[in-house]
């Protein structure tokens, strides 16, 4: 039991034996002994969450569990026939079907064999992409899509990984911080992408950029400036959070498990 | 509470390990435990109040290690003792046998010895101080515990620390802990308990050691300038010894003294050059350097120039150091492994070792060496029997009650004399006493020891028998309560319930044949014709394992004793009398449990089938050898018993012939039987054993049973069977025999046992019936001893029994008196599915120890039996000195050894040429005496090996001889000793009974 | 045999001061290895083991992938400095592989693998210091690491060993006691369900004594379970309070 009144359980511990509850994640049912009522037991260590009749146990640590509509930042691991395997930090790799990406020029047509052969021109192995979870099937497999201009290959930026449990689901996951001139993409799977806010003059060109591949600005200049900013972000998260402070004040607490940067707290949108 | 213990440990191979272990501190120990049960403060206070001394003694390790004999004495001055865990650990580390004795004291309910786990008690655990040596740390732990106890008891009970360590003593006194040395303590209670001082082992510094022998009789020489004169080289420290051994400068081995003197020793070491075993001789007190028979020593080789050549028998012993040999009756045994110190396995004879390997270029010179250090002393475990040396008539004046030193002479010649301090020297001078050795500092001529207890008057039969038993380590205490509790109740009888699974053989005409007066009947036989013309023959052995449960206290005691010991006047049983004489013994006319081996065989002795079963038998007769022989001799006796005996005899003759044809040996030993006076049990006559046909009958069937059972258990337990083997003697072992045979013109073929048997059969001499027997006796002495072994430990070729010419042999037929047979019964029981094999008989390591113990105990029992015979012989001759025929066993330049067949005894006769000379013919083994005034061959007399001579046997006790003595009467060889005129051989009623019968 | 008979002293204590039915001191730490999904460090007496869990994650070898369930792999490593004597062990050493296999099978029975189809869970055990009981301590450490990784298990797996010395059953044997050659019985249980997952013995025992020793082992597991459960709760509490 924690001080805040939450109930902490360990695997095998009985949560309740009263019937009439639905079991959620992190629990399982065991037949009652000696003809007693069936019991609900925890199967992970964590805190009990109850929503009406649904009892579930939120584990203390977990990999990313996908939900439809989540924005995730992941790395392409494989190029297979008609799909990409993307590592998003879930139990399994997510898949990005060829039919789920925007073709250059915004065409809407059936994907042909040539498209299949051209897959690498969209995304290659080790590319970092942002995408949205289209579908989660029953065995936990995640299907992604990048059918929007805001999704696509990510370049010229810095990736920071945090445990996914720290990123709350919000309305807006793509945030711009004007003070430091960086854009932050908060992937729900814990991958956070920090890049330079593209200057106004590039805005128009973006329309032309279909799948969000390729950068538009002269690279050298971008990189130099970006680099400075990246260096600042890497060196001290404080700088970025200082930037965030503009939006909201919230305390940063010490965090005992594995983490290389102080925790980022999910941003509340400015709206 | 938790602590870490981290220390470095050195393994046997010299590797350094770092050991880290947990060490928990507790608060639930109370004040320790007494006989296994925890005690509280109040308990202890009460116990102390009830005691005489009203105090508790805390022992330091040195007191435990050096004064165990004192501590074991149940004097009230030594009640209420606290033994700390620290002290137990140190004792265990130092000396396992003392540790065990201490543990025994702690378990004894009759003493108040409290065990306190001070290392685990949170209040007495000594926290680590950096840089403290382990010894200091332990001393500190002891002091802390002592003062804690003091605080616990408050003023009511005093707590005294007893320590002989000076440093610890002074530190304790500084810390206001009441402490004193054990000597001071014993001194302080001398008024009430004067005997305790006797048991004290001397403090090394105060030993009144002899400085040199020439001062005997004078007060010990004042040391000049406080320096002691070192008589021996100091031993090297252990680190140097191990370094030297590793580098090959020194060698390691167990020191063995030659049979008759502690000044001549040898060490058998692993070969310096190759891996062979080499004997290195160490002679003379300086070279032996205070090592004692049985110690593990480190030695170095002397330069070749100092080596002795073969045959130089007197090397090294100077006149002063020679202990008078005294001609004490030598036990007739030249067997190779005659050692009172138990040997693990048959050690090769000295002569054999001599020929094993000589270093190149050494010719006939034997390697000699010198002891540089002692790795492990053997004397810790032992106490020695013997008596004080009485120096002629010169009584050393000693005030009554004053402690004087005396020299103790152990009966075991291999042990040097020991110097002890005693207040009762006069009283003890005529007694046999037990002494333990403590130390041998380099400035003392003799080792230092202390008195343990008195055994009895010297020369009294009971005392001397006790000495024999102690020296041979024969357990002879009565069976403990725990053991007797394992026996079935007094009214135990055979019922249908407890005889389930047994075959009922009570209808068979089973009979037993044993010596007269035999009460423990192991075996019974039967033979009857079958319908198909074959014979059914059965050997039924007492079913001991039914009554002795594996692993019980009774079983463990029997395992430890391992054999019954037969002394002349009594028998020391392996099992309690209720089993040996009643329940297990196959007495006639009662039902008894047995383990039976039943053969079906043709009348020609060909075995058709064999069956093993547990059975109930009913013996119809318990015959003596005589009675059975009468049945064989007299055809008029016609009954079931006589018929059985005759059938058995016919078969036995067939078997015997079969065995002889395949090479079994018939050997001989000069055993005799004493006729004891019914009241005093003193020997009044001696007779030779005469073996009859019926002896051979029983023997044949026992052998057959043993061989059959051996094969059976081997088939079922190929690696766990307890068998008996007899290794073939090597060629060298026969050399002495062959030399003798050649000298008397006999040709012996020793290639294998069959040829030896045949050539022995042919070897006779006209008119001399004893000649053949003598030759057989000499052959017996060439043999290696037979031994028990576990079949998994030896390869199959080594299982052979040379003497019986059998490939497999075991002992099955005497479980009442031999533990090997008990094991074989269990193996056979498991083989036929009657009972599972107990776990400990499946453990190879335990089996190895078990067989070693059996061999050792068997040997000790044999030697003790012979020693008892020797004792009775001596007693007989003390009362009846006689002149007898004797035969010469060996001849030398100056002496000969003879055997008197009538009594089965041997002796050595020293010859003195006087003014004449002796000529020794080595080839013919003949000694010729040339009188001073003779010319040519006139007047010469000679003695050749195996000649018959006349000797006079009596018992004397003077400076030169102690014990039985033989003097040569004829032929006259030189100057003889004065002997009383032998009485004319008038037959007195008892003396000249014809040696017929047993 | 005499030398072995000193292991229960006259005060009823074992050489390290414990009584027969006392387990060694247990200390644990979670999250000692940052690069993994879950990790734990466990000390029982002087045996110290680090367990690292990676997964559930995509199966690396296509042929091992199971469509309806996850698979468990275990690797067992002993540091050369872990014993009294420095000794490098080959990775394919038989004893290590036996332990790895035993751990794998234990957790296959405890982890709810049907929740993680087509994935694998890797358990890595590193023995830092060994003083007897590496199998039970390894299992316990792996159990803690799996909890730290948030892997669903039907119960906390708890293991401990028991033996029989000087006529009495003893719990949680250290190396010296284990090396005596007497009976040594490590067991792993699901404590809340009172189910046995593993029992391993290589000596001969009469049946009655075996039952005594088995009971001692399962009792020992209950003792360990109390300690580990408290540790898990504390860790969970600390983590959760930092997340809120």
PDB file of N, CA and C in Angstrom, chain B residues 179-232:
ATOM      1  N   UNK B 179      42.732 -15.751  36.750  1.00  0.00           N
ATOM      2  CA  UNK B 179      43.360 -16.719  35.850  1.00  0.00           C
ATOM      3  C   UNK B 179      44.571 -17.351  36.503  1.00  0.00           C
ATOM      4  N   UNK B 180      44.837 -18.603  36.138  1.00  0.00           N
ATOM      5  CA  UNK B 180      46.059 -19.249  36.610  1.00  0.00           C
ATOM      6  C   UNK B 180      46.414 -20.393  35.690  1.00  0.00           C
ATOM      7  N   UNK B 181      47.638 -20.889  35.833  1.00  0.00           N
ATOM      8  CA  UNK B 181      48.012 -22.028  35.005  1.00  0.00           C
ATOM      9  C   UNK B 181      47.400 -23.288  35.595  1.00  0.00           C
ATOM     10  N   UNK B 182      47.283 -24.323  34.776  1.00  0.00           N
ATOM     11  CA  UNK B 182      46.697 -25.573  35.252  1.00  0.00           C
ATOM     12  C   UNK B 182      47.570 -26.175  36.332  1.00  0.00           C
ATOM     13  N   UNK B 183      48.849 -25.958  36.207  1.00  0.00           N
ATOM     14  CA  UNK B 183      49.757 -26.509  37.225  1.00  0.00           C
ATOM     15  C   UNK B 183      49.503 -25.832  38.558  1.00  0.00           C
ATOM     16  N   UNK B 184      49.343 -24.524  38.493  1.00  0.00           N
ATOM     17  CA  UNK B 184      49.066 -23.820  39.737  1.00  0.00           C
ATOM     18  C   UNK B 184      47.750 -24.294  40.330  1.00  0.00           C
ATOM     19  N   UNK B 185      46.785 -24.527  39.466  1.00  0.00           N
ATOM     20  CA  UNK B 185      45.480 -24.954  39.974  1.00  0.00           C
ATOM     21  C   UNK B 185      45.569 -26.317  40.651  1.00  0.00           C
ATOM     22  N   UNK B 186      46.236 -27.236  39.977  1.00  0.00           N
ATOM     23  CA  UNK B 186      46.360 -28.574  40.553  1.00  0.00           C
ATOM     24  C   UNK B 186      47.118 -28.504  41.870  1.00  0.00           C
ATOM     25  N   UNK B 187      48.104 -27.660  41.881  1.00  0.00           N
ATOM     26  CA  UNK B 187      48.874 -27.469  43.097  1.00  0.00           C
ATOM     27  C   UNK B 187      47.980 -26.943  44.205  1.00  0.00           C
ATOM     28  N   UNK B 188      47.055 -26.046  43.818  1.00  0.00           N
ATOM     29  CA  UNK B 188      46.229 -25.425  44.851  1.00  0.00           C
ATOM     30  C   UNK B 188      45.247 -26.412  45.457  1.00  0.00           C
ATOM     31  N   UNK B 189      44.899 -27.453  44.723  1.00  0.00           N
ATOM     32  CA  UNK B 189      43.949 -28.411  45.303  1.00  0.00           C
ATOM     33  C   UNK B 189      44.645 -29.678  45.755  1.00  0.00           C
ATOM     34  N   UNK B 190      45.967 -29.605  45.858  1.00  0.00           N
ATOM     35  CA  UNK B 190      46.716 -30.826  46.156  1.00  0.00           C
ATOM     36  C   UNK B 190      46.333 -31.394  47.520  1.00  0.00           C
ATOM     37  N   UNK B 191      45.944 -30.525  48.403  1.00  0.00           N
ATOM     38  CA  UNK B 191      45.565 -31.020  49.725  1.00  0.00           C
ATOM     39  C   UNK B 191      44.401 -32.003  49.635  1.00  0.00           C
ATOM     40  N   UNK B 192      43.395 -31.606  48.867  1.00  0.00           N
ATOM     41  CA  UNK B 192      42.215 -32.470  48.797  1.00  0.00           C
ATOM     42  C   UNK B 192      42.376 -33.569  47.755  1.00  0.00           C
ATOM     43  N   UNK B 193      43.020 -33.256  46.653  1.00  0.00           N
ATOM     44  CA  UNK B 193      43.077 -34.220  45.544  1.00  0.00           C
ATOM     45  C   UNK B 193      44.518 -34.394  45.106  1.00  0.00           C
ATOM     46  N   UNK B 194      45.273 -35.155  45.873  1.00  0.00           N
ATOM     47  CA  UNK B 194      46.692 -35.269  45.539  1.00  0.00           C
ATOM     48  C   UNK B 194      46.963 -36.052  44.265  1.00  0.00           C
ATOM     49  N   UNK B 195      46.019 -36.898  43.844  1.00  0.00           N
ATOM     50  CA  UNK B 195      46.342 -37.756  42.692  1.00  0.00           C
ATOM     51  C   UNK B 195      46.400 -36.998  41.383  1.00  0.00           C
ATOM     52  N   UNK B 196      45.779 -35.839  41.368  1.00  0.00           N
ATOM     53  CA  UNK B 196      45.703 -35.132  40.087  1.00  0.00           C
ATOM     54  C   UNK B 196      47.082 -34.783  39.564  1.00  0.00           C
ATOM     55  N   UNK B 197      47.981 -34.482  40.455  1.00  0.00           N
ATOM     56  CA  UNK B 197      49.300 -34.031  39.997  1.00  0.00           C
ATOM     57  C   UNK B 197      49.993 -35.103  39.175  1.00  0.00           C
ATOM     58  N   UNK B 198      49.668 -36.360  39.442  1.00  0.00           N
ATOM     59  CA  UNK B 198      50.300 -37.449  38.703  1.00  0.00           C
ATOM     60  C   UNK B 198      50.000 -37.349  37.228  1.00  0.00           C
ATOM     61  N   UNK B 199      48.776 -36.899  36.944  1.00  0.00           N
ATOM     62  CA  UNK B 199      48.330 -36.950  35.557  1.00  0.00           C
ATOM     63  C   UNK B 199      48.772 -35.757  34.749  1.00  0.00           C
ATOM     64  N   UNK B 200      49.411 -34.784  35.421  1.00  0.00           N
ATOM     65  CA  UNK B 200      49.805 -33.588  34.709  1.00  0.00           C
ATOM     66  C   UNK B 200      50.920 -33.880  33.725  1.00  0.00           C
ATOM     67  N   UNK B 201      50.764 -33.356  32.543  1.00  0.00           N
ATOM     68  CA  UNK B 201      51.890 -33.402  31.606  1.00  0.00           C
ATOM     69  C   UNK B 201      52.807 -32.250  31.949  1.00  0.00           C
ATOM     70  N   UNK B 202      54.093 -32.459  31.836  1.00  0.00           N
ATOM     71  CA  UNK B 202      55.011 -31.414  32.293  1.00  0.00           C
ATOM     72  C   UNK B 202      54.948 -30.191  31.395  1.00  0.00           C
ATOM     73  N   UNK B 203      55.184 -29.066  32.012  1.00  0.00           N
ATOM     74  CA  UNK B 203      55.411 -27.878  31.196  1.00  0.00           C
ATOM     75  C   UNK B 203      56.778 -28.030  30.586  1.00  0.00           C
ATOM     76  N   UNK B 204      56.942 -27.670  29.373  1.00  0.00           N
ATOM     77  CA  UNK B 204      58.203 -27.978  28.697  1.00  0.00           C
ATOM     78  C   UNK B 204      59.395 -27.351  29.376  1.00  0.00           C
ATOM     79  N   UNK B 205      59.181 -26.135  29.842  1.00  0.00           N
ATOM     80  CA  UNK B 205      60.370 -25.454  30.356  1.00  0.00           C
ATOM     81  C   UNK B 205      60.868 -26.058  31.649  1.00  0.00           C
ATOM     82  N   UNK B 206      59.988 -26.724  32.371  1.00  0.00           N
ATOM     83  CA  UNK B 206      60.443 -27.209  33.673  1.00  0.00           C
ATOM     84  C   UNK B 206      60.813 -28.669  33.630  1.00  0.00           C
ATOM     85  N   UNK B 207      60.918 -29.250  32.441  1.00  0.00           N
ATOM     86  CA  UNK B 207      61.242 -30.679  32.350  1.00  0.00           C
ATOM     87  C   UNK B 207      62.646 -30.909  32.860  1.00  0.00           C
ATOM     88  N   UNK B 208      62.759 -31.880  33.744  1.00  0.00           N
ATOM     89  CA  UNK B 208      64.108 -32.199  34.228  1.00  0.00           C
ATOM     90  C   UNK B 208      64.738 -33.159  33.254  1.00  0.00           C
ATOM     91  N   UNK B 209      65.103 -32.641  32.109  1.00  0.00           N
ATOM     92  CA  UNK B 209      65.624 -33.523  31.078  1.00  0.00           C
ATOM     93  C   UNK B 209      67.047 -33.917  31.358  1.00  0.00           C
ATOM     94  N   UNK B 210      67.391 -35.122  30.926  1.00  0.00           N
ATOM     95  CA  UNK B 210      68.804 -35.499  31.055  1.00  0.00           C
ATOM     96  C   UNK B 210      69.597 -34.712  30.055  1.00  0.00           C
ATOM     97  N   UNK B 211      70.721 -34.323  30.455  1.00  0.00           N
ATOM     98  CA  UNK B 211      71.550 -33.584  29.510  1.00  0.00           C
ATOM     99  C   UNK B 211      72.464 -34.539  28.778  1.00  0.00           C
ATOM    100  N   UNK B 212      73.062 -35.446  29.501  1.00  0.00           N
ATOM    101  CA  UNK B 212      73.815 -36.483  28.791  1.00  0.00           C
ATOM    102  C   UNK B 212      73.846 -37.711  29.668  1.00  0.00           C
ATOM    103  N   UNK B 213      74.051 -38.817  29.076  1.00  0.00           N
ATOM    104  CA  UNK B 213      73.870 -40.053  29.812  1.00  0.00           C
ATOM    105  C   UNK B 213      74.905 -40.232  30.900  1.00  0.00           C
ATOM    106  N   UNK B 214      76.043 -39.660  30.700  1.00  0.00           N
ATOM    107  CA  UNK B 214      77.077 -39.882  31.701  1.00  0.00           C
ATOM    108  C   UNK B 214      76.714 -39.285  33.046  1.00  0.00           C
ATOM    109  N   UNK B 215      75.686 -38.478  33.035  1.00  0.00           N
ATOM    110  CA  UNK B 215      75.309 -37.874  34.305  1.00  0.00           C
ATOM    111  C   UNK B 215      74.292 -38.688  35.057  1.00  0.00           C
ATOM    112  N   UNK B 216      74.072 -39.880  34.570  1.00  0.00           N
ATOM    113  CA  UNK B 216      73.069 -40.692  35.219  1.00  0.00           C
ATOM    114  C   UNK B 216      73.454 -40.911  36.667  1.00  0.00           C
ATOM    115  N   UNK B 217      72.555 -40.661  37.511  1.00  0.00           N
ATOM    116  CA  UNK B 217      72.852 -40.829  38.925  1.00  0.00           C
ATOM    117  C   UNK B 217      73.295 -39.531  39.557  1.00  0.00           C
ATOM    118  N   UNK B 218      73.826 -38.641  38.732  1.00  0.00           N
ATOM    119  CA  UNK B 218      74.182 -37.337  39.284  1.00  0.00           C
ATOM    120  C   UNK B 218      73.034 -36.377  39.039  1.00  0.00           C
ATOM    121  N   UNK B 219      72.991 -35.356  39.834  1.00  0.00           N
ATOM    122  CA  UNK B 219      71.933 -34.364  39.564  1.00  0.00           C
ATOM    123  C   UNK B 219      72.138 -33.754  38.186  1.00  0.00           C
ATOM    124  N   UNK B 220      71.063 -33.416  37.555  1.00  0.00           N
ATOM    125  CA  UNK B 220      71.209 -32.862  36.198  1.00  0.00           C
ATOM    126  C   UNK B 220      72.156 -31.677  36.213  1.00  0.00           C
ATOM    127  N   UNK B 221      72.959 -31.615  35.185  1.00  0.00           N
ATOM    128  CA  UNK B 221      73.996 -30.610  35.170  1.00  0.00           C
ATOM    129  C   UNK B 221      73.413 -29.216  35.097  1.00  0.00           C
ATOM    130  N   UNK B 222      73.992 -28.370  35.830  1.00  0.00           N
ATOM    131  CA  UNK B 222      73.551 -26.975  35.780  1.00  0.00           C
ATOM    132  C   UNK B 222      73.837 -26.423  34.402  1.00  0.00           C
ATOM    133  N   UNK B 223      72.897 -25.740  33.914  1.00  0.00           N
ATOM    134  CA  UNK B 223      73.118 -25.219  32.584  1.00  0.00           C
ATOM    135  C   UNK B 223      74.095 -24.054  32.685  1.00  0.00           C
ATOM    136  N   UNK B 224      75.009 -24.016  31.774  1.00  0.00           N
ATOM    137  CA  UNK B 224      75.981 -22.922  31.836  1.00  0.00           C
ATOM    138  C   UNK B 224      75.390 -21.701  31.163  1.00  0.00           C
ATOM    139  N   UNK B 225      75.394 -20.659  31.948  1.00  0.00           N
ATOM    140  CA  UNK B 225      74.943 -19.385  31.380  1.00  0.00           C
ATOM    141  C   UNK B 225      73.497 -19.437  30.909  1.00  0.00           C
ATOM    142  N   UNK B 226      72.699 -20.359  31.472  1.00  0.00           N
ATOM    143  CA  UNK B 226      71.291 -20.385  31.094  1.00  0.00           C
ATOM    144  C   UNK B 226      71.015 -21.023  29.753  1.00  0.00           C
ATOM    145  N   UNK B 227      72.017 -21.481  29.057  1.00  0.00           N
ATOM    146  CA  UNK B 227      71.791 -22.097  27.759  1.00  0.00           C
ATOM    147  C   UNK B 227      71.677 -23.604  27.928  1.00  0.00           C
ATOM    148  N   UNK B 228      70.681 -24.199  27.309  1.00  0.00           N
ATOM    149  CA  UNK B 228      70.588 -25.649  27.355  1.00  0.00           C
ATOM    150  C   UNK B 228      71.496 -26.231  26.297  1.00  0.00           C
ATOM    151  N   UNK B 229      72.075 -27.360  26.628  1.00  0.00           N
ATOM    152  CA  UNK B 229      72.915 -28.034  25.641  1.00  0.00           C
ATOM    153  C   UNK B 229      72.001 -28.854  24.744  1.00  0.00           C
ATOM    154  N   UNK B 230      72.065 -28.574  23.477  1.00  0.00           N
ATOM    155  CA  UNK B 230      71.206 -29.313  22.556  1.00  0.00           C
ATOM    156  C   UNK B 230      71.832 -30.654  22.230  1.00  0.00           C
ATOM    157  N   UNK B 231      71.038 -31.704  22.422  1.00  0.00           N
ATOM    158  CA  UNK B 231      71.569 -33.026  22.106  1.00  0.00           C
ATOM    159  C   UNK B 231      71.257 -33.437  20.689  1.00  0.00           C
ATOM    160  N   UNK B 232      70.230 -32.772  20.131  1.00  0.00           N
ATOM    161  CA  UNK B 232      69.814 -33.145  18.784  1.00  0.00           C
ATOM    162  C   UNK B 232      69.738 -31.891  17.948  1.00  0.00           C
TER     163      UNK B 232
END
